[in-house]
Coordinates of C-alpha atoms and ligand atoms in Angstrom, one line a residue:
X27 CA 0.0 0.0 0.0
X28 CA 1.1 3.4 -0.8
X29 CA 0.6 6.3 1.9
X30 CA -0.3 9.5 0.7
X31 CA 0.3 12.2 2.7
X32 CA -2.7 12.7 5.2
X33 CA -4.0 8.7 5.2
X34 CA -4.7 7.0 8.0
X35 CA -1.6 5.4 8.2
X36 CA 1.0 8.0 7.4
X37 CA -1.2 10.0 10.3
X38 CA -0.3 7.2 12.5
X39 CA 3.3 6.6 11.9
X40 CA 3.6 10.4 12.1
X41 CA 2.3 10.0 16.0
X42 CA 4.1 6.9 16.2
X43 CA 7.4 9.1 15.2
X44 CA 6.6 11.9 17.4
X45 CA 6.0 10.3 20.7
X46 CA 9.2 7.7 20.0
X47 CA 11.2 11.2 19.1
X48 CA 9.4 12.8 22.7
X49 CA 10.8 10.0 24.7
X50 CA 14.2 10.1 22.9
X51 CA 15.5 13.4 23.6
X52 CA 14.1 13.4 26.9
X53 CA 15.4 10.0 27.9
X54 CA 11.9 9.2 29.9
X55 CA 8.7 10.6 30.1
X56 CA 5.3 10.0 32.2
X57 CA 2.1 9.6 29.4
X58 CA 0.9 12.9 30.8
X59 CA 4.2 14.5 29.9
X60 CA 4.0 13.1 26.0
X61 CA 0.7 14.3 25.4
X62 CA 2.1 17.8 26.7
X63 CA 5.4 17.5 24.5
X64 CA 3.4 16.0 21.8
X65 CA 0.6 17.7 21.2
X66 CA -1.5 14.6 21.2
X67 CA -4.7 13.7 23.2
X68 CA -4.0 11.3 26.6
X69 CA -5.8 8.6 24.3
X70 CA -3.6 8.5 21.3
X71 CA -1.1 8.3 23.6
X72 CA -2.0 6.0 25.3
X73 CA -3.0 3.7 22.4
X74 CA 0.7 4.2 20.5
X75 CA 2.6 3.5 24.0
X76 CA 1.0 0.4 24.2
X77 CA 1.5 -0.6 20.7
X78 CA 5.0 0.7 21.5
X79 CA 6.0 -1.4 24.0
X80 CA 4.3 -4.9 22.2
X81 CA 6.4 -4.1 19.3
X82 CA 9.6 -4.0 21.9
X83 CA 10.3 -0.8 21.5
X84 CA 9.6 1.4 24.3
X85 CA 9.7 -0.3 28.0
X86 CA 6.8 0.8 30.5
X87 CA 7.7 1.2 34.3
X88 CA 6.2 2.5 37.8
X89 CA 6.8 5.7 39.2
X90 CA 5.7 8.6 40.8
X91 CA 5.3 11.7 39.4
X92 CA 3.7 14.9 42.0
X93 CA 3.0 12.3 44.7
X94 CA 0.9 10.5 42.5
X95 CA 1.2 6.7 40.7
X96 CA 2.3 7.3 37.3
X97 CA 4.0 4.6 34.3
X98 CA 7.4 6.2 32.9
X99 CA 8.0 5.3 29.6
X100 CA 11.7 4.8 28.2
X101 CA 13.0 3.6 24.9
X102 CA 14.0 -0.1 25.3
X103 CA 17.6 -1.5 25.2
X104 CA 16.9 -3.0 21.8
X105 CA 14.4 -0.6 20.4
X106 CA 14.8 -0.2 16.4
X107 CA 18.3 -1.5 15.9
X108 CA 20.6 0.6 13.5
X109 CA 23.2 -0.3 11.4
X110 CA 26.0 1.5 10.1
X111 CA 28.4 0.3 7.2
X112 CA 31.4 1.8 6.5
X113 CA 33.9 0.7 3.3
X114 CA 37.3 3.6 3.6
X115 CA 39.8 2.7 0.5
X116 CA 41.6 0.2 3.2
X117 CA 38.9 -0.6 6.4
X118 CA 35.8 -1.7 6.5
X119 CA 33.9 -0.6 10.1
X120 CA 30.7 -1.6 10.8
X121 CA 28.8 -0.2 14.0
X122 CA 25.6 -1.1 15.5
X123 CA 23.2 1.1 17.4
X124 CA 19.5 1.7 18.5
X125 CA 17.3 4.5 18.3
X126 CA 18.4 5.6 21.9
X127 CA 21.4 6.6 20.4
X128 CA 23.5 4.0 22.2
X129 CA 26.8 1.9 20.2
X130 CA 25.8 -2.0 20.9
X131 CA 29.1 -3.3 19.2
X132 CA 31.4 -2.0 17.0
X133 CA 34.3 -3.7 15.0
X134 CA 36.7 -2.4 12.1
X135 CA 38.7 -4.3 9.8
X136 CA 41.3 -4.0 7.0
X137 CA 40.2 -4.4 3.7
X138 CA 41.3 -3.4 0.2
X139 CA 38.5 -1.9 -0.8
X140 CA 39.0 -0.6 -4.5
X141 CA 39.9 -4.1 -5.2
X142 CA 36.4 -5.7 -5.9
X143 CA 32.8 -4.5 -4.6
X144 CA 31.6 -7.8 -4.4
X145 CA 34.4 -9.1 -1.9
X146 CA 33.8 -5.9 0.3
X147 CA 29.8 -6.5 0.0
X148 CA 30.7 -10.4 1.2
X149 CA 32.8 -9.3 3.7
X150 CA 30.4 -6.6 4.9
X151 CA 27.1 -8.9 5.1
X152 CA 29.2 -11.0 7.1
X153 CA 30.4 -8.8 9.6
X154 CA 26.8 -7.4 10.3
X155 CA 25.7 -10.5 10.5
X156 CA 28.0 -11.0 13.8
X157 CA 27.9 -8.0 15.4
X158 CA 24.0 -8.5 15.7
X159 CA 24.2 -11.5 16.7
X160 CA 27.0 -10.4 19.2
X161 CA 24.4 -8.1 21.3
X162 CA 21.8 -10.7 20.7
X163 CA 18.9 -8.7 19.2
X164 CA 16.7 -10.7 16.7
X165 CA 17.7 -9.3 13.1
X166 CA 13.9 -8.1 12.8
X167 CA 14.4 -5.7 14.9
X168 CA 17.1 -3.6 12.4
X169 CA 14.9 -0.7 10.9
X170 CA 17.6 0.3 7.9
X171 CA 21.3 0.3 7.6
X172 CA 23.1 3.3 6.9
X173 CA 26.1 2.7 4.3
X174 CA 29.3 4.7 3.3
X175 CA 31.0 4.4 0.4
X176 CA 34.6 6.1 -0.8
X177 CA 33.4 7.8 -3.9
X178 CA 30.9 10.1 -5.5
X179 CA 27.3 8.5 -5.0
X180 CA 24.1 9.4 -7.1
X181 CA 21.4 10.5 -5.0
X182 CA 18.1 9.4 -6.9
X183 CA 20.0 5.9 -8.0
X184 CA 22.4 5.5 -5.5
X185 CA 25.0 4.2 -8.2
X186 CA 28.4 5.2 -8.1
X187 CA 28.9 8.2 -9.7
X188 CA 32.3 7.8 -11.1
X189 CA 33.8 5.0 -12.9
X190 CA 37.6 6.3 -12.3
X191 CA 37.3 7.0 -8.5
X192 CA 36.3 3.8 -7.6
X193 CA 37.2 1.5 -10.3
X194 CA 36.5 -1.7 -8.1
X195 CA 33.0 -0.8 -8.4
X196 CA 32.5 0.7 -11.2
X197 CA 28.3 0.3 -12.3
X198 CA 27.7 -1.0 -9.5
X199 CA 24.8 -0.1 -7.1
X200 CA 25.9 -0.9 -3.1
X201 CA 22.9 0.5 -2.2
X202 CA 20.7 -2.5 -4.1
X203 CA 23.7 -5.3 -3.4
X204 CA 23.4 -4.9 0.5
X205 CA 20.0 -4.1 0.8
X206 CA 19.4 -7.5 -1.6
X207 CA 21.7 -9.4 1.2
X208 CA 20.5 -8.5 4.0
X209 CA 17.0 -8.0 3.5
X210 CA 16.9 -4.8 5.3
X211 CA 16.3 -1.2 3.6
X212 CA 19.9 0.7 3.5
X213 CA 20.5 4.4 2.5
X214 CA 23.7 5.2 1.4
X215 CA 26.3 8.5 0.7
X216 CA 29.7 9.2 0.0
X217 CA 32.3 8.3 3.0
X218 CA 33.1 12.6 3.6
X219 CA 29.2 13.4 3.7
X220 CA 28.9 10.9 6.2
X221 CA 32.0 12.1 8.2
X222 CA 30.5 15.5 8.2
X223 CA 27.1 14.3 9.4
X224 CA 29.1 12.2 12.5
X225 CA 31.1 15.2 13.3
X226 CA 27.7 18.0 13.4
X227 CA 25.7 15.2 15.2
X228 CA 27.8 14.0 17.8
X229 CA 31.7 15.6 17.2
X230 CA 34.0 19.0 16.5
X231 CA 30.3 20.6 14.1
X232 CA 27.8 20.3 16.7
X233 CA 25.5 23.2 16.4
X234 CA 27.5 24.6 13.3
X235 CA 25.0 25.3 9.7
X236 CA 27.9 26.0 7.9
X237 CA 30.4 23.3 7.7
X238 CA 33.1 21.6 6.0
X239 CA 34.8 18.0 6.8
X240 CA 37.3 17.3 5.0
X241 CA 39.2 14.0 4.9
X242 CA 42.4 12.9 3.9
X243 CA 43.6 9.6 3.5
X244 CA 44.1 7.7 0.6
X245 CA 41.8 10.2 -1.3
X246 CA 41.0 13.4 -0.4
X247 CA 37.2 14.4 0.0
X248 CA 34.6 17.4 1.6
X249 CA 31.6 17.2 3.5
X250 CA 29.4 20.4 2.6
X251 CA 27.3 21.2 5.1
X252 CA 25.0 24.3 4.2
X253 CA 22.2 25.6 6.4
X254 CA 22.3 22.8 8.3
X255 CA 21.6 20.3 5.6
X256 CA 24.3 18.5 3.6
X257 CA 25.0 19.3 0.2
X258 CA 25.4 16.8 -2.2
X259 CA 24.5 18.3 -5.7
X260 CA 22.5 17.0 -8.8
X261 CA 25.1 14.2 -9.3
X262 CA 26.2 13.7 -5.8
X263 CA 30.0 15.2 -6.8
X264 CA 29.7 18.4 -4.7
X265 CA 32.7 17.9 -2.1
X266 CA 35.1 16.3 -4.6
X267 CA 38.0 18.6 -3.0
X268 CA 40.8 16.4 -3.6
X269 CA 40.4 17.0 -7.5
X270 CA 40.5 20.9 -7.3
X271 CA 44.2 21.5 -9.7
X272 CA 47.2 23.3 -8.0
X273 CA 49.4 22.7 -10.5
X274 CA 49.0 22.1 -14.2
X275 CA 52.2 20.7 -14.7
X276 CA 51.9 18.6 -11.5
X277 CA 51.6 14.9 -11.4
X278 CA 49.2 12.9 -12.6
X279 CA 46.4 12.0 -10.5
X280 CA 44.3 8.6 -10.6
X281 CA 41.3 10.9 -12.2
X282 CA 43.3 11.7 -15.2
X283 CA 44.3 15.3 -14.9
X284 CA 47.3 16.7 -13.3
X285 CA 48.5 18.4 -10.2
X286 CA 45.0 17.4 -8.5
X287 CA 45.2 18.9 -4.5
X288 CA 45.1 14.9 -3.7
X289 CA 48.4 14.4 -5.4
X290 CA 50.2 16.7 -2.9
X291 CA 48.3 15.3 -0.1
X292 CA 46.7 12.0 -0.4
X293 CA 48.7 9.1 1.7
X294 CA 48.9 7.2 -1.7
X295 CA 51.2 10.3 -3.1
X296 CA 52.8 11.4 0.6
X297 CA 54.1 8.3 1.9
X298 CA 56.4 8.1 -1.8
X299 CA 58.0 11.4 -0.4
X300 CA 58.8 9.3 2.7
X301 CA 59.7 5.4 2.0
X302 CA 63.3 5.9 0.6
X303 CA 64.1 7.4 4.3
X304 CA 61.4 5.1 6.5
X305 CA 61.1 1.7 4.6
X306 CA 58.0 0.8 2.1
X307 CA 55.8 0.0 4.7
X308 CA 55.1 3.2 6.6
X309 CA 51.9 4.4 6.7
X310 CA 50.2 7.7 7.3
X311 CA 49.6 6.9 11.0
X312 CA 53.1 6.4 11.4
X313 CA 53.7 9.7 9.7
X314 CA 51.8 11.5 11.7
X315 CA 53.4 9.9 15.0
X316 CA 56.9 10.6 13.8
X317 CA 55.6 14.1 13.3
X318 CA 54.3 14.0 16.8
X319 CA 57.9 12.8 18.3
X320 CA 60.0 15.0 16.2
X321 CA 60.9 13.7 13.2
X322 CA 62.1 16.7 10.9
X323 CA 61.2 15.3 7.6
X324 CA 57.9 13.8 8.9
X325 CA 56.9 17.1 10.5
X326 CA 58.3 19.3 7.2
X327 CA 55.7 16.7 4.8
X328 CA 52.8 17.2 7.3
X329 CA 53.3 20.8 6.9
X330 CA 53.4 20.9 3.6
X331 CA 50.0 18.6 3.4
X332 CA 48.8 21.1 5.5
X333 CA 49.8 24.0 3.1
X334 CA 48.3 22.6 -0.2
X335 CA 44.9 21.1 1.8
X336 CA 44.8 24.9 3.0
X337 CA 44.8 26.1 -0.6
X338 CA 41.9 24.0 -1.7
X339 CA 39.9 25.1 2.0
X340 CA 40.9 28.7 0.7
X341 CA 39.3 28.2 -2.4
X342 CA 36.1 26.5 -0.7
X343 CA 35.6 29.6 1.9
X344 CA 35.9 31.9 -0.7
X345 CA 33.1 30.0 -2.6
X346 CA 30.5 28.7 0.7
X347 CA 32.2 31.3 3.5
X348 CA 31.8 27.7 6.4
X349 CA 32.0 29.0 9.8
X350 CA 33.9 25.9 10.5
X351 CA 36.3 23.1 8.5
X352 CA 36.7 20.1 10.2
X353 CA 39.8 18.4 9.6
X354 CA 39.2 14.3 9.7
X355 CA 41.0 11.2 9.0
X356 CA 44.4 9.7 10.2
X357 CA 46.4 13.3 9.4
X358 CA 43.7 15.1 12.1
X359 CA 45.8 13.0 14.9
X360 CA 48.7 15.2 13.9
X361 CA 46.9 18.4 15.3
X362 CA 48.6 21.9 15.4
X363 CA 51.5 20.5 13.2
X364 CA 49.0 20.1 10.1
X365 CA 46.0 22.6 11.4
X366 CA 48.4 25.7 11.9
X367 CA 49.8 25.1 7.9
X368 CA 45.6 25.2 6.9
X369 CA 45.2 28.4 8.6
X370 CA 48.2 29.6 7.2
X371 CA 47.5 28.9 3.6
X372 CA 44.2 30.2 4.3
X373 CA 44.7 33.3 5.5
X374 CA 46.9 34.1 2.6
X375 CA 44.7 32.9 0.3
X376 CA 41.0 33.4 1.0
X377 CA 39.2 36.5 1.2
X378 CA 39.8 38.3 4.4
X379 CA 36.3 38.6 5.7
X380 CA 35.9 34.6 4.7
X381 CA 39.0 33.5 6.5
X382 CA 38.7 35.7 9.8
X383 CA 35.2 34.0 10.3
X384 CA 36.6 30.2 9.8
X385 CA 37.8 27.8 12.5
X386 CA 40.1 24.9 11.5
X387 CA 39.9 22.1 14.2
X388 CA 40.1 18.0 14.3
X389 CA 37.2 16.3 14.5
X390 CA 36.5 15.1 17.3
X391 CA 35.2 11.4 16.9
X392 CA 38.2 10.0 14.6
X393 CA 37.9 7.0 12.6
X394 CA 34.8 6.5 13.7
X395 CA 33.2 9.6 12.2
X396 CA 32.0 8.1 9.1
X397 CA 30.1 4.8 10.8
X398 CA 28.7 7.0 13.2
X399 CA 27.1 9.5 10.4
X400 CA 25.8 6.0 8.5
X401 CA 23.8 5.8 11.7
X402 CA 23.1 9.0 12.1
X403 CA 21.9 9.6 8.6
X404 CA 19.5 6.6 9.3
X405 CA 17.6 8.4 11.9
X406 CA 17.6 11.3 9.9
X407 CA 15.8 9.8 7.1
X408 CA 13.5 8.1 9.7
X409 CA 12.8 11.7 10.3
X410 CA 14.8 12.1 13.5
X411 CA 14.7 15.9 13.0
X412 CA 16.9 16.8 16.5
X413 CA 20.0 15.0 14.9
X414 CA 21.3 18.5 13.4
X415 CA 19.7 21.4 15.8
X416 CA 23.2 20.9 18.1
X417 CA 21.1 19.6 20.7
X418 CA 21.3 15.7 20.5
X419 CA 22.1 13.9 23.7
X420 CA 25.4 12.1 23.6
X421 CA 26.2 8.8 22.2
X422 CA 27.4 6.1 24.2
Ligands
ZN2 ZN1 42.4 14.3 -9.7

């Protein structure tokens, strides 16, 4: 059946939604006090808590509210189960949560993720399929997975956008392939939207409209976050940072053109700078701690990564004027020694009046930014409208 807008049923689940979003940001609330928050008459109320709390999802117990008996009614441990998916170009993390807004079980592992879709959608299934078995919630109980995916994403198909960011993947749609395995409805975006959406929910953007997240690590992505809502554009490509050019004559970069701002700071170009001194297997982690400890020509390339990813945020202030640029992936650990060289480059480069009114700070939730915005933007498209006004309890 299709709901219109105004049926019965949409009417319903629109109640159902409101008393379940009540009890949410409130943490637990007496009948009397959701009919007050709600809007709603004592015996709707009353009819959706008890159809609530058959369905498992809100839990029912005695209290006392003003000297008098009263039921308080919380969301249950297990209420609607939340998944988030998240494929990087070398991890896959996967996250679990409930509508509370409580992390169940979370678990990352490494994965070459450009290598083949349908290996990373195996290993995927199979790793939700633990962790919910892990906490012990029947699989019924998952209302949508949230999924993140390292390249451009279309927004009415959810295909990949690209065929040379991704090549792994190319025509494929991860939005159909891990909804078809696990039987459960999934919403997908780009891995940087996601980050951003993690870092305004929960991280370094909460109560910021005007935001950007940028992530380096093997490529280099933005988040746009405008009024509030991110910005994706027609084709989901808005954000594409890392393939602004800085120099014609630069190198080549894996999208075909040359001296793309990824090829002076992506880990795949850095760690080159790097291996002839520190052995082939140093990564960007190890980069950045080498920084932390010291190192001269650790610290001189994270400065200099700094410097050219400041160039590109220059550009994107003069174009969207952020209030805030949030800087995530494994380089963010490196703090002041890469976030002084972006305000640097900024300030010479952007517009006065842009620049003065930018911060440049790490997010605040890591490398788990991205799974955490796959769950947040599934309780955003369940309508979960509290997720971005800044005031969304913790997570835990
Ligand atoms: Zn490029």
């Amino acid at each position: 059946m299709v709901d219109t807008p105004g049926s019965q049923s949409s009417l319903h689940r629109a109640n159902l939604e409101r008393v379940v979003r009540a009890v949410r940001l409130s943490g637990s609330l007496t009948q009397a006090e959701i009919a007050r928050a709600t809007g709603l008459s004592a015996a709707t109320v009353s009819n959706i808590v008890r159809e609530l709390r058959e369905s498992g999802t809100v839990e029912v117990t005695p209290t006392s509210a003003g000297g008098r008996r009263a039921r308080s009614v919380s969301l249950s441990g297990d209420a609607g189960i939340v998944v988030g998916v998240d494929f990087g170009h070398t991890h896959l993390r996967v996250a679990v949560g409930n509508l509370a807004r409580q992390v169940l079980a979370e678990e990352a592992e490494p994965l070459d993720v450009d290598a083949s879709a349908e290996h990373g959608l195996d290993r995927a299934e199979r790793l939700v399929g633990q962790l919910i078995a892990s906490i012990g919630v029947d699989r019924a109980k998952v209302v949508g997975v949230g999924l993140g995916v390292p390249g451009p994403i279309d927004g009415e198909s959810g295909a990949i956008g690209s065929t040379t960011i991704l090549p792994g993947w190319s025509g494929m749609n991860p939005r159909e392939e891990l909804a078809g395995r696990l039987g459960i409805p999934v919403h997908v975006d780009n891995d940087a939207n996601l980050g951003a959406l993690g870092e305004l929910v929960w991280g370094s953007g909460r109560g910021v409209q005007d935001l950007a997240y940028i992530k380096v690590a093997s490529g280099v992505g933005a988040g746009l976050v405008i009024k509030g809502e991110i910005y994706r554009g027609p084709g989901g490509t808005a954000g594409e940072m890392g393939h602004i050019t800085l120099d014609e004559s630069g190198p080549v970069c894996r999208c075909g053109n040359r001296g793309c701002l990824e090829t002076f700071t992506a880990a795949r170009y850095v760690l080159g700078l790097l291996t002839p001194t520190h052995g082939p297997d140093l990564t960007m982690q190890r980069v950045v701690q080498l920084a932390r400890d010291g190192n001269p020509g650790c610290r001189r390339v994270v400065a200099d990564v700094g410097r050219h990813i400041g160039s590109g945020v220059a550009n994107l202030c003069n174009l969207l004027n952020p209030s805030r640029v949030v800087l995530g992936g494994d380089l963010a650990e490196a703090g002041e020694l890469v976030l002084e060289p972006i305000r640097e480059s900024v300030s010479r480069y952007a517009i006065p009046s842009a620049a003065e009114q930018l911060s440049v700070v790490a997010g605040a939730l890591g490398g788990r930014a991205e799974v955490l915005g796959a769950i947040a933007l599934v309780m955003s498209e369940m309508g979960d409208s509290s997720l971005l006004d800044g005031t969304a309890p913790s997570l835990s």
